PDB file of C-alpha atoms in Angstrom:
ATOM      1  CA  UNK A   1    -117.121 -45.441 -47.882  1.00 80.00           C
ATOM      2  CA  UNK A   2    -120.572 -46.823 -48.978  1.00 83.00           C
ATOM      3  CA  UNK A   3    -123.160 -44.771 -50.915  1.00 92.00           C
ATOM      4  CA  UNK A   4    -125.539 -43.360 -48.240  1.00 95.00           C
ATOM      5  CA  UNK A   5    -127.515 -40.812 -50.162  1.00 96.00           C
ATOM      6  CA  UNK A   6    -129.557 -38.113 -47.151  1.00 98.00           C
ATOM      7  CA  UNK A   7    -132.909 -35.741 -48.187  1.00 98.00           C
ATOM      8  CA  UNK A   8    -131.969 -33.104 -47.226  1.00 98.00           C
ATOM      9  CA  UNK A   9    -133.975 -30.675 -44.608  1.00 98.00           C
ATOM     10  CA  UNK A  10    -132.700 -26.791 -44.522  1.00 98.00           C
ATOM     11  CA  UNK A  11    -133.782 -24.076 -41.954  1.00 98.00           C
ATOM     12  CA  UNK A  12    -132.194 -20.904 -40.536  1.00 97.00           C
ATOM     13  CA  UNK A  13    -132.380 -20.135 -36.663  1.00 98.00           C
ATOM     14  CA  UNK A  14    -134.327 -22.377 -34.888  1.00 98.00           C
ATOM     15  CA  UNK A  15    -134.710 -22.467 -31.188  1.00 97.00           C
ATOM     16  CA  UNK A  16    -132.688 -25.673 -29.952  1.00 97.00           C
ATOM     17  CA  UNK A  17    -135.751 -26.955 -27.620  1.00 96.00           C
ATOM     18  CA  UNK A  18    -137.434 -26.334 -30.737  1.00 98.00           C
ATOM     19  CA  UNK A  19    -135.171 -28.081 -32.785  1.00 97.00           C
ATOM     20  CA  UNK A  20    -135.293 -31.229 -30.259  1.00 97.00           C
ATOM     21  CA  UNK A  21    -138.699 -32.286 -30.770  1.00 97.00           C
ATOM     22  CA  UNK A  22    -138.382 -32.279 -34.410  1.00 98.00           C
ATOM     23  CA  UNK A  23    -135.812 -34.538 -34.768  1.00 97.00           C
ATOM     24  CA  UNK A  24    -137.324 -36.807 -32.286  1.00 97.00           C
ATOM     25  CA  UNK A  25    -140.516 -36.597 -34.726  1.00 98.00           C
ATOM     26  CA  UNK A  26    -137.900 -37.385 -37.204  1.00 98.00           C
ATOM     27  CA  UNK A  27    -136.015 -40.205 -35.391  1.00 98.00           C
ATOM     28  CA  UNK A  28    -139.660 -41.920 -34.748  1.00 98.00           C
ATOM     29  CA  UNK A  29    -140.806 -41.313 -38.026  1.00 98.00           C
ATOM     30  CA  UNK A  30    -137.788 -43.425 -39.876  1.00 98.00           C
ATOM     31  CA  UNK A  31    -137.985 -45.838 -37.124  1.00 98.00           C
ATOM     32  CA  UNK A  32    -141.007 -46.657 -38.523  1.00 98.00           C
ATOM     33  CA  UNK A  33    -139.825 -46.216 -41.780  1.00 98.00           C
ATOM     34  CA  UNK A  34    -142.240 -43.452 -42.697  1.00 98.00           C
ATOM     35  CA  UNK A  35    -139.527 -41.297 -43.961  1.00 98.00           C
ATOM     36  CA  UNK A  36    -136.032 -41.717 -45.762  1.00 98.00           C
ATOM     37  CA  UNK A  37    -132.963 -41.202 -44.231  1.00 98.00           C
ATOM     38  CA  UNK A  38    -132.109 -37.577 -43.418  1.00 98.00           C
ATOM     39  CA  UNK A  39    -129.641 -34.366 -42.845  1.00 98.00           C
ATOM     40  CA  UNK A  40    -131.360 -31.331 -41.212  1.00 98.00           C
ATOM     41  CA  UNK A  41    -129.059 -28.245 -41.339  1.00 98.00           C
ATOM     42  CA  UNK A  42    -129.823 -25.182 -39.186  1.00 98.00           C
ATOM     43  CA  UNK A  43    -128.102 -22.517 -36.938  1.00 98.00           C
ATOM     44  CA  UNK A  44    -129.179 -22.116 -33.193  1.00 98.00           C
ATOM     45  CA  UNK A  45    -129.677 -19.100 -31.082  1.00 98.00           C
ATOM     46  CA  UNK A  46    -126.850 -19.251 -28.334  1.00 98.00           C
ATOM     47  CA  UNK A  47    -126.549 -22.132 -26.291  1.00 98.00           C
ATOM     48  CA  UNK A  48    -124.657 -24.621 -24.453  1.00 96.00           C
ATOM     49  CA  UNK A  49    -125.455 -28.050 -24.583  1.00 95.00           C
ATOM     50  CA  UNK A  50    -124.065 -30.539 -22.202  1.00 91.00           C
ATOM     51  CA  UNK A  51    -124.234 -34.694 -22.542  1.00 80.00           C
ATOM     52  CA  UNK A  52    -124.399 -36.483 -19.398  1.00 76.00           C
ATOM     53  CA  UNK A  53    -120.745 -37.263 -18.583  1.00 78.00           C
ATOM     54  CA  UNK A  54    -119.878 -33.407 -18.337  1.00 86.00           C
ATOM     55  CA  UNK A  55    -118.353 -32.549 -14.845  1.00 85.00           C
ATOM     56  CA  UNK A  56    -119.885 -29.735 -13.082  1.00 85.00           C
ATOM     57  CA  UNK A  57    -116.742 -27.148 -13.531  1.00 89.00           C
ATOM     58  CA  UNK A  58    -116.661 -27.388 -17.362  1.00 90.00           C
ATOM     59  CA  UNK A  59    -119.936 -25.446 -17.115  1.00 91.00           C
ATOM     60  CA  UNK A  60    -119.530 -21.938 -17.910  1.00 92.00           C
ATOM     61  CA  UNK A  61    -120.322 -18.867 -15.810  1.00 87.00           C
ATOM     62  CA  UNK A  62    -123.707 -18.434 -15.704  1.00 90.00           C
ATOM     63  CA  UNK A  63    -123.335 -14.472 -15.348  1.00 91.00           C
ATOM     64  CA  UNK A  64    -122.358 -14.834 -19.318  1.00 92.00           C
ATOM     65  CA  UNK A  65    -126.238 -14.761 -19.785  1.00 95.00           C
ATOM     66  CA  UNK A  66    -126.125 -18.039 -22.543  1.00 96.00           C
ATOM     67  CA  UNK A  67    -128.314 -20.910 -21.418  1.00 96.00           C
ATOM     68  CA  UNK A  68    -127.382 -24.628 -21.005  1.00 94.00           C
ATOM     69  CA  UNK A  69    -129.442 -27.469 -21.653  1.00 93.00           C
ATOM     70  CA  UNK A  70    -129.147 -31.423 -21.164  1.00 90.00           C
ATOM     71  CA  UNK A  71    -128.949 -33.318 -24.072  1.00 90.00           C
ATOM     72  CA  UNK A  72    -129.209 -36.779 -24.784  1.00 81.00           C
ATOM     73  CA  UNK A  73    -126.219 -37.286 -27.205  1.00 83.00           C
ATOM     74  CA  UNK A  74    -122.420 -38.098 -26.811  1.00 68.00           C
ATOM     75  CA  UNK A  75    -119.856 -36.017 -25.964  1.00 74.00           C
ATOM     76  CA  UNK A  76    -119.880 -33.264 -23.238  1.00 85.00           C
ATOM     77  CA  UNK A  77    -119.812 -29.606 -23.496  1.00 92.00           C
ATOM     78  CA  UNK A  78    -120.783 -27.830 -26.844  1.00 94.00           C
ATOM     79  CA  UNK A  79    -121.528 -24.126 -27.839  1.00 96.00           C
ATOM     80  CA  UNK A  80    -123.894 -23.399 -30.053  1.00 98.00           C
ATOM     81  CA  UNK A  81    -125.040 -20.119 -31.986  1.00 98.00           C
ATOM     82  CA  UNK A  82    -125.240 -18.079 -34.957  1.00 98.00           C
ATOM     83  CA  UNK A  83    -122.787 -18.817 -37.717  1.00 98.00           C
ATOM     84  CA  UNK A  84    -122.505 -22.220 -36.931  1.00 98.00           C
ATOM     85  CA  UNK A  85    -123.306 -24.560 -39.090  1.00 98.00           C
ATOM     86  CA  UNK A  86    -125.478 -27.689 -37.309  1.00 98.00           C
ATOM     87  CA  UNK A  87    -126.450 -31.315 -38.923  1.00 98.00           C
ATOM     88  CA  UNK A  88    -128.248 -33.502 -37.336  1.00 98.00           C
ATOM     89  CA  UNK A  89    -128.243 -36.955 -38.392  1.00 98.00           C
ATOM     90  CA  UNK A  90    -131.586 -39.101 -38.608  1.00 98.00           C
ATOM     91  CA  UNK A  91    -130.186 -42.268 -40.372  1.00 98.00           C
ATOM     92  CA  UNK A  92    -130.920 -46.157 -40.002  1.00 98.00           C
ATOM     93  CA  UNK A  93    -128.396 -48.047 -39.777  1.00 97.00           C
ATOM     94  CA  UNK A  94    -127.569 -51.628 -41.361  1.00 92.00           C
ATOM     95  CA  UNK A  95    -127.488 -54.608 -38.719  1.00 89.00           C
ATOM     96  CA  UNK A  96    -123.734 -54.295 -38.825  1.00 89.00           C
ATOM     97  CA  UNK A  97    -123.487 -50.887 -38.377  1.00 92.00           C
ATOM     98  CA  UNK A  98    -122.702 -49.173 -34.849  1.00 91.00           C
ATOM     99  CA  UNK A  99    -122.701 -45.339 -33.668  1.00 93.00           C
ATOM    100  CA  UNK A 100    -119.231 -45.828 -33.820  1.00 90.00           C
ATOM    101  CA  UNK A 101    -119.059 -46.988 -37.453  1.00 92.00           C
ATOM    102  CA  UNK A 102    -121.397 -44.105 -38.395  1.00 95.00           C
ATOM    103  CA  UNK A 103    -119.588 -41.222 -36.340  1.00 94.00           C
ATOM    104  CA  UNK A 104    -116.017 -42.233 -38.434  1.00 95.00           C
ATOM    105  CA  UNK A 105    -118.296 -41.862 -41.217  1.00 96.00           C
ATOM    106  CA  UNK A 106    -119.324 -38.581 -40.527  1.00 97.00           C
ATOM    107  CA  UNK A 107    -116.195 -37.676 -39.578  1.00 97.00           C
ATOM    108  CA  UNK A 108    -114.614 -38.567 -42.941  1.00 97.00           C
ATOM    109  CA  UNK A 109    -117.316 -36.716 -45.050  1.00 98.00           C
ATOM    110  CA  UNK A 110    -117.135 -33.404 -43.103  1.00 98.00           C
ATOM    111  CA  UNK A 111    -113.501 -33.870 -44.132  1.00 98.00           C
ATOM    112  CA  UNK A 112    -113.944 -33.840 -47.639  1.00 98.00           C
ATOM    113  CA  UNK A 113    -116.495 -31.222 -47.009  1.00 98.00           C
ATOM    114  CA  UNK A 114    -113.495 -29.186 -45.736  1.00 98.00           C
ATOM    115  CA  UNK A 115    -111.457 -30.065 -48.531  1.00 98.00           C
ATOM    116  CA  UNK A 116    -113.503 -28.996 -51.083  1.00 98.00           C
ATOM    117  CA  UNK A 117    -113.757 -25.093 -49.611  1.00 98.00           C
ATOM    118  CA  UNK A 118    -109.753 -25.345 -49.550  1.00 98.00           C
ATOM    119  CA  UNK A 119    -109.242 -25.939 -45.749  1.00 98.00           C
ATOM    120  CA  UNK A 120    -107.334 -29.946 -44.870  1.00 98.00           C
ATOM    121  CA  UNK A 121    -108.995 -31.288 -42.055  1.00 98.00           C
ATOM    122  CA  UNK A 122    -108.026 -34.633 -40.264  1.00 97.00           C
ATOM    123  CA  UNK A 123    -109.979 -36.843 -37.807  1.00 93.00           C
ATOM    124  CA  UNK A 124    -108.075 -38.207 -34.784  1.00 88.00           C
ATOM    125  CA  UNK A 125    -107.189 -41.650 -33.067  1.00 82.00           C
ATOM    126  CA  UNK A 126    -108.123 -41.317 -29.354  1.00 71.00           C
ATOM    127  CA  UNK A 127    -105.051 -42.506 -27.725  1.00 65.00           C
ATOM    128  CA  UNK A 128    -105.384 -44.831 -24.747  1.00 70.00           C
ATOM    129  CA  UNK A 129    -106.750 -43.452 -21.561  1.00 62.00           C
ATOM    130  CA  UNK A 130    -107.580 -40.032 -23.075  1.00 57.00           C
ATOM    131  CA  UNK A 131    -110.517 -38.220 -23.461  1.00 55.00           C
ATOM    132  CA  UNK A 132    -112.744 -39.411 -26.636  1.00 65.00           C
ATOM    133  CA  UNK A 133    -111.198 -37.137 -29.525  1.00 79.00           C
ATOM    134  CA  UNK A 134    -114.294 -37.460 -31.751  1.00 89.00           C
ATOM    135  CA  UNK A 135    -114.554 -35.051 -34.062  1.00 94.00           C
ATOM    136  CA  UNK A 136    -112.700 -32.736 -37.125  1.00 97.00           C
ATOM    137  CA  UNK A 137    -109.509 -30.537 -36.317  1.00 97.00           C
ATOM    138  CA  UNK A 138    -107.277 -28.702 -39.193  1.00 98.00           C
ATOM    139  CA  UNK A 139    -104.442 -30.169 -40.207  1.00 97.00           C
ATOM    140  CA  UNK A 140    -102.113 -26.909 -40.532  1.00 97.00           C
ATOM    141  CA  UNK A 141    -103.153 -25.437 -37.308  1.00 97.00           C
ATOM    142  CA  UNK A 142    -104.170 -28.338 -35.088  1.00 96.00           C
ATOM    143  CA  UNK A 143    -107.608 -26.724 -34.332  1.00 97.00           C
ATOM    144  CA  UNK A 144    -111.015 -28.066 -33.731  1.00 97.00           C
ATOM    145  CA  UNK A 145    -113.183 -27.049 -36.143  1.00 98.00           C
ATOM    146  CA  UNK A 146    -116.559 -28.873 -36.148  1.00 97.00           C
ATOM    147  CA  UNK A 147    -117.967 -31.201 -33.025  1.00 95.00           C
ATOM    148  CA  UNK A 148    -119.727 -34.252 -33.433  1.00 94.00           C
ATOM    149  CA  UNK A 149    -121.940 -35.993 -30.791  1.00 92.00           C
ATOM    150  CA  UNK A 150    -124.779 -38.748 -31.983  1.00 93.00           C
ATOM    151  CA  UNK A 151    -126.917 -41.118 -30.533  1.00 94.00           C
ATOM    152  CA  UNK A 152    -128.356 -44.175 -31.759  1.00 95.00           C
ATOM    153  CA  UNK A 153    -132.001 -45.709 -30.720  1.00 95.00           C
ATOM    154  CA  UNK A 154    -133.657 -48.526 -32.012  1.00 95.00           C
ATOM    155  CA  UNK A 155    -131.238 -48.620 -34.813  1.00 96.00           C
ATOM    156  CA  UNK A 156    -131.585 -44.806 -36.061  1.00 98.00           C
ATOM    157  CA  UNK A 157    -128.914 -42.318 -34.731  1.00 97.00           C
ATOM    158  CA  UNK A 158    -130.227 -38.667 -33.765  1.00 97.00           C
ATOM    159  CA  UNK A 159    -128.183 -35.311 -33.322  1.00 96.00           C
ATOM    160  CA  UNK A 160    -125.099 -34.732 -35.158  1.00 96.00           C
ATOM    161  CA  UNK A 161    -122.501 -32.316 -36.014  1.00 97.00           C
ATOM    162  CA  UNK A 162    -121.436 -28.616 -35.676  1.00 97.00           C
ATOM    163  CA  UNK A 163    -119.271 -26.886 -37.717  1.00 98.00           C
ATOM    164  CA  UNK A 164    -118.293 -23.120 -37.142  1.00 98.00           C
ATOM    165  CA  UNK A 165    -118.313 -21.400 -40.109  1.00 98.00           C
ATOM    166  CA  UNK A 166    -118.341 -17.493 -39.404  1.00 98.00           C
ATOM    167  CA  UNK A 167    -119.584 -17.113 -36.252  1.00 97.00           C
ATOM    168  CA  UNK A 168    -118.507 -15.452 -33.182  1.00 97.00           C
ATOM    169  CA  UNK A 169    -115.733 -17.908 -31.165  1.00 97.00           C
ATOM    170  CA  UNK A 170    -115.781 -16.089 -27.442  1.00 97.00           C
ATOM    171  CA  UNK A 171    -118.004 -17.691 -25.659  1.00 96.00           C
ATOM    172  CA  UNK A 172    -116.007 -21.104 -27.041  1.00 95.00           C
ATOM    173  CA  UNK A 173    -113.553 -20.095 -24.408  1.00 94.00           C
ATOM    174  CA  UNK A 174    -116.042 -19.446 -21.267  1.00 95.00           C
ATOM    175  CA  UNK A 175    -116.111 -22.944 -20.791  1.00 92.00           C
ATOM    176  CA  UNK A 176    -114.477 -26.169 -21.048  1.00 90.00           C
ATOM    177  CA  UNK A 177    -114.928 -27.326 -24.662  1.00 87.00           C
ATOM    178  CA  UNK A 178    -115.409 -31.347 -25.689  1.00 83.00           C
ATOM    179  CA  UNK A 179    -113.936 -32.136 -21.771  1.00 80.00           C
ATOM    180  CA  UNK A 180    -110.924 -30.548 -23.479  1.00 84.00           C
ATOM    181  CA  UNK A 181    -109.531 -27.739 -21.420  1.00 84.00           C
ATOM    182  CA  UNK A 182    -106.706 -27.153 -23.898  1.00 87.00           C
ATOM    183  CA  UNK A 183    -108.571 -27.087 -27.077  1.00 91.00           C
ATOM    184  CA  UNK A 184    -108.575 -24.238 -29.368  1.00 95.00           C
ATOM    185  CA  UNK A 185    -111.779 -23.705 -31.332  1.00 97.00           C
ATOM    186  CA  UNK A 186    -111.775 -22.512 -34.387  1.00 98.00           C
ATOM    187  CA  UNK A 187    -113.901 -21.716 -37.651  1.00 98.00           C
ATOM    188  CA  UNK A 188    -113.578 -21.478 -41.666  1.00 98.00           C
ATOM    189  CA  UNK A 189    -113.765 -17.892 -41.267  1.00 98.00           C
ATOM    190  CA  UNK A 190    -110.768 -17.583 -38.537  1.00 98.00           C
ATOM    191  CA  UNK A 191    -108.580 -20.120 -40.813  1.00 98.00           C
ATOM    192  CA  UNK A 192    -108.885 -18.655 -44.315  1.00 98.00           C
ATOM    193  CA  UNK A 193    -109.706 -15.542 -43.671  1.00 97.00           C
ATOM    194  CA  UNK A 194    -113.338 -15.806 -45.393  1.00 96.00           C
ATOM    195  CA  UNK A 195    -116.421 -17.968 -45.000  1.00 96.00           C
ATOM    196  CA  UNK A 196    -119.566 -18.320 -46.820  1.00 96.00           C
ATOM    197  CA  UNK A 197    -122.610 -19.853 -45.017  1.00 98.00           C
ATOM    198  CA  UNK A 198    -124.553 -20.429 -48.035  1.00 98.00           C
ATOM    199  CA  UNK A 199    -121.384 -22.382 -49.952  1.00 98.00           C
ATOM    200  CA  UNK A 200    -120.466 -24.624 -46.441  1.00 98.00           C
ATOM    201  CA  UNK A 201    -124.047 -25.776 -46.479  1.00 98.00           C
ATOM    202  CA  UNK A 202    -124.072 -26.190 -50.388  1.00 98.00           C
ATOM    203  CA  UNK A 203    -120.554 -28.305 -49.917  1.00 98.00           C
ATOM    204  CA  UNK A 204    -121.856 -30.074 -47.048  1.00 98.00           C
ATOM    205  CA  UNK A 205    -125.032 -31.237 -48.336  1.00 98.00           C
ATOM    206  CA  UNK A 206    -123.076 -32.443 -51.641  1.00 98.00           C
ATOM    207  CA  UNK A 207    -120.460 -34.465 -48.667  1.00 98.00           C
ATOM    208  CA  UNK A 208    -123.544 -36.130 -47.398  1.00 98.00           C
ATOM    209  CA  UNK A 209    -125.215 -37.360 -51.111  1.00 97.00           C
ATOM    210  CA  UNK A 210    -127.816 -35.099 -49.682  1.00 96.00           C
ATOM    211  CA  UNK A 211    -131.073 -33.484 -52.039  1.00 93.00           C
TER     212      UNK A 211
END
């Protein structure tokens, strides 16, 4: 894996449609190379966010009281909320570099990431025909543990990642998850039994070459 090293951005809750004109400030601003390449972590307030293949019934019930929003990324349904850890991704990409390349990438440094706090973690292979299996699941278990949807524009990729660290997992399971409706979220805290926020974003940063 080639040296990428990120500057690294760090806030605490921020609203997502908050969030979302940020990091398109962001995305502009290293498209014109005013700015280096970049990881922003954060947490969200509670939220679904939905990419533009997601079919109508993996929506959850609205009576739940969490908002959904459209988003431009990959991917279909995600929760997000408190506890959860959230990268987004403001990087340029060399000429032979595609979102593809770059989300394997990710995928393999949240890995490590996962490693390092004492939990294995594998990516997948989507098999043929199935539905796009993008993302980090434990190996012992066979649970999801972080979701990863990107976008690239004009050569720099936007959004990320989101990694449950400690957070609560219910409303995971009022709707259809990743356009998986067998998938079984999970988080560090559910799979060994204790999870630091501050340490996962410490760990994280480090996967990333991030300062």
């Amino acid at each position: 894996m080639r040296a990428r090293p990120l500057t690294l951005l760090q806030d605490d809750l921020v609203d997502y449609d908050t969030a979302m004109r940020r990091m398109t400030d962001l995305v502009g601003q290293r498209q014109r190379d005013e700015r280096p390449d970049t990881l922003w972590l954060l947490s969200h307030p509670s939220i679904y966010t939905v990419g533009r293949r997601t079919p109508a019934a993996h929506l959850p019930d609205p009576s739940h009281g969490i908002p959904v929003a459209e988003t431009g990324r990959g991917g279909q349904l995600t929760y997000h909320g408190p506890g959860q850890l959230v990268g987004y991704l403001i990087v340029k990409l060399g000429e032979e570099e595609g979102i593809v390349d770059y989300v394997r990438e990710v995928e393999l440094r949240l890995v490590e990431a996962l490693g390092k706090l004492g939990l294995p973690a594998e990516r997948r292979d989507t098999p043929p025909g199935s539905e796009l299996l993008t993302g980090v699941w434990t190996t012992e278990t066979g649970r999801k543990i972080i979701s990863i949807g990107m976008r690239q524009s004009r050569g720099v990729t936007s959004h990320g990642f989101a990694l449950n660290v400690d957070g609560d997992l219910t409303p995971w399971n009022w709707a259809v998850a990743c356009g998986m409706p067998d998938v079984d979220m999970t988080s560090v805290q559910r799979e060994l039994g204790t999870a630091s926020m501050p340490q996962v974003r410490e760990v994280v940063a480090e996967a990333f070459e991030a300062a």
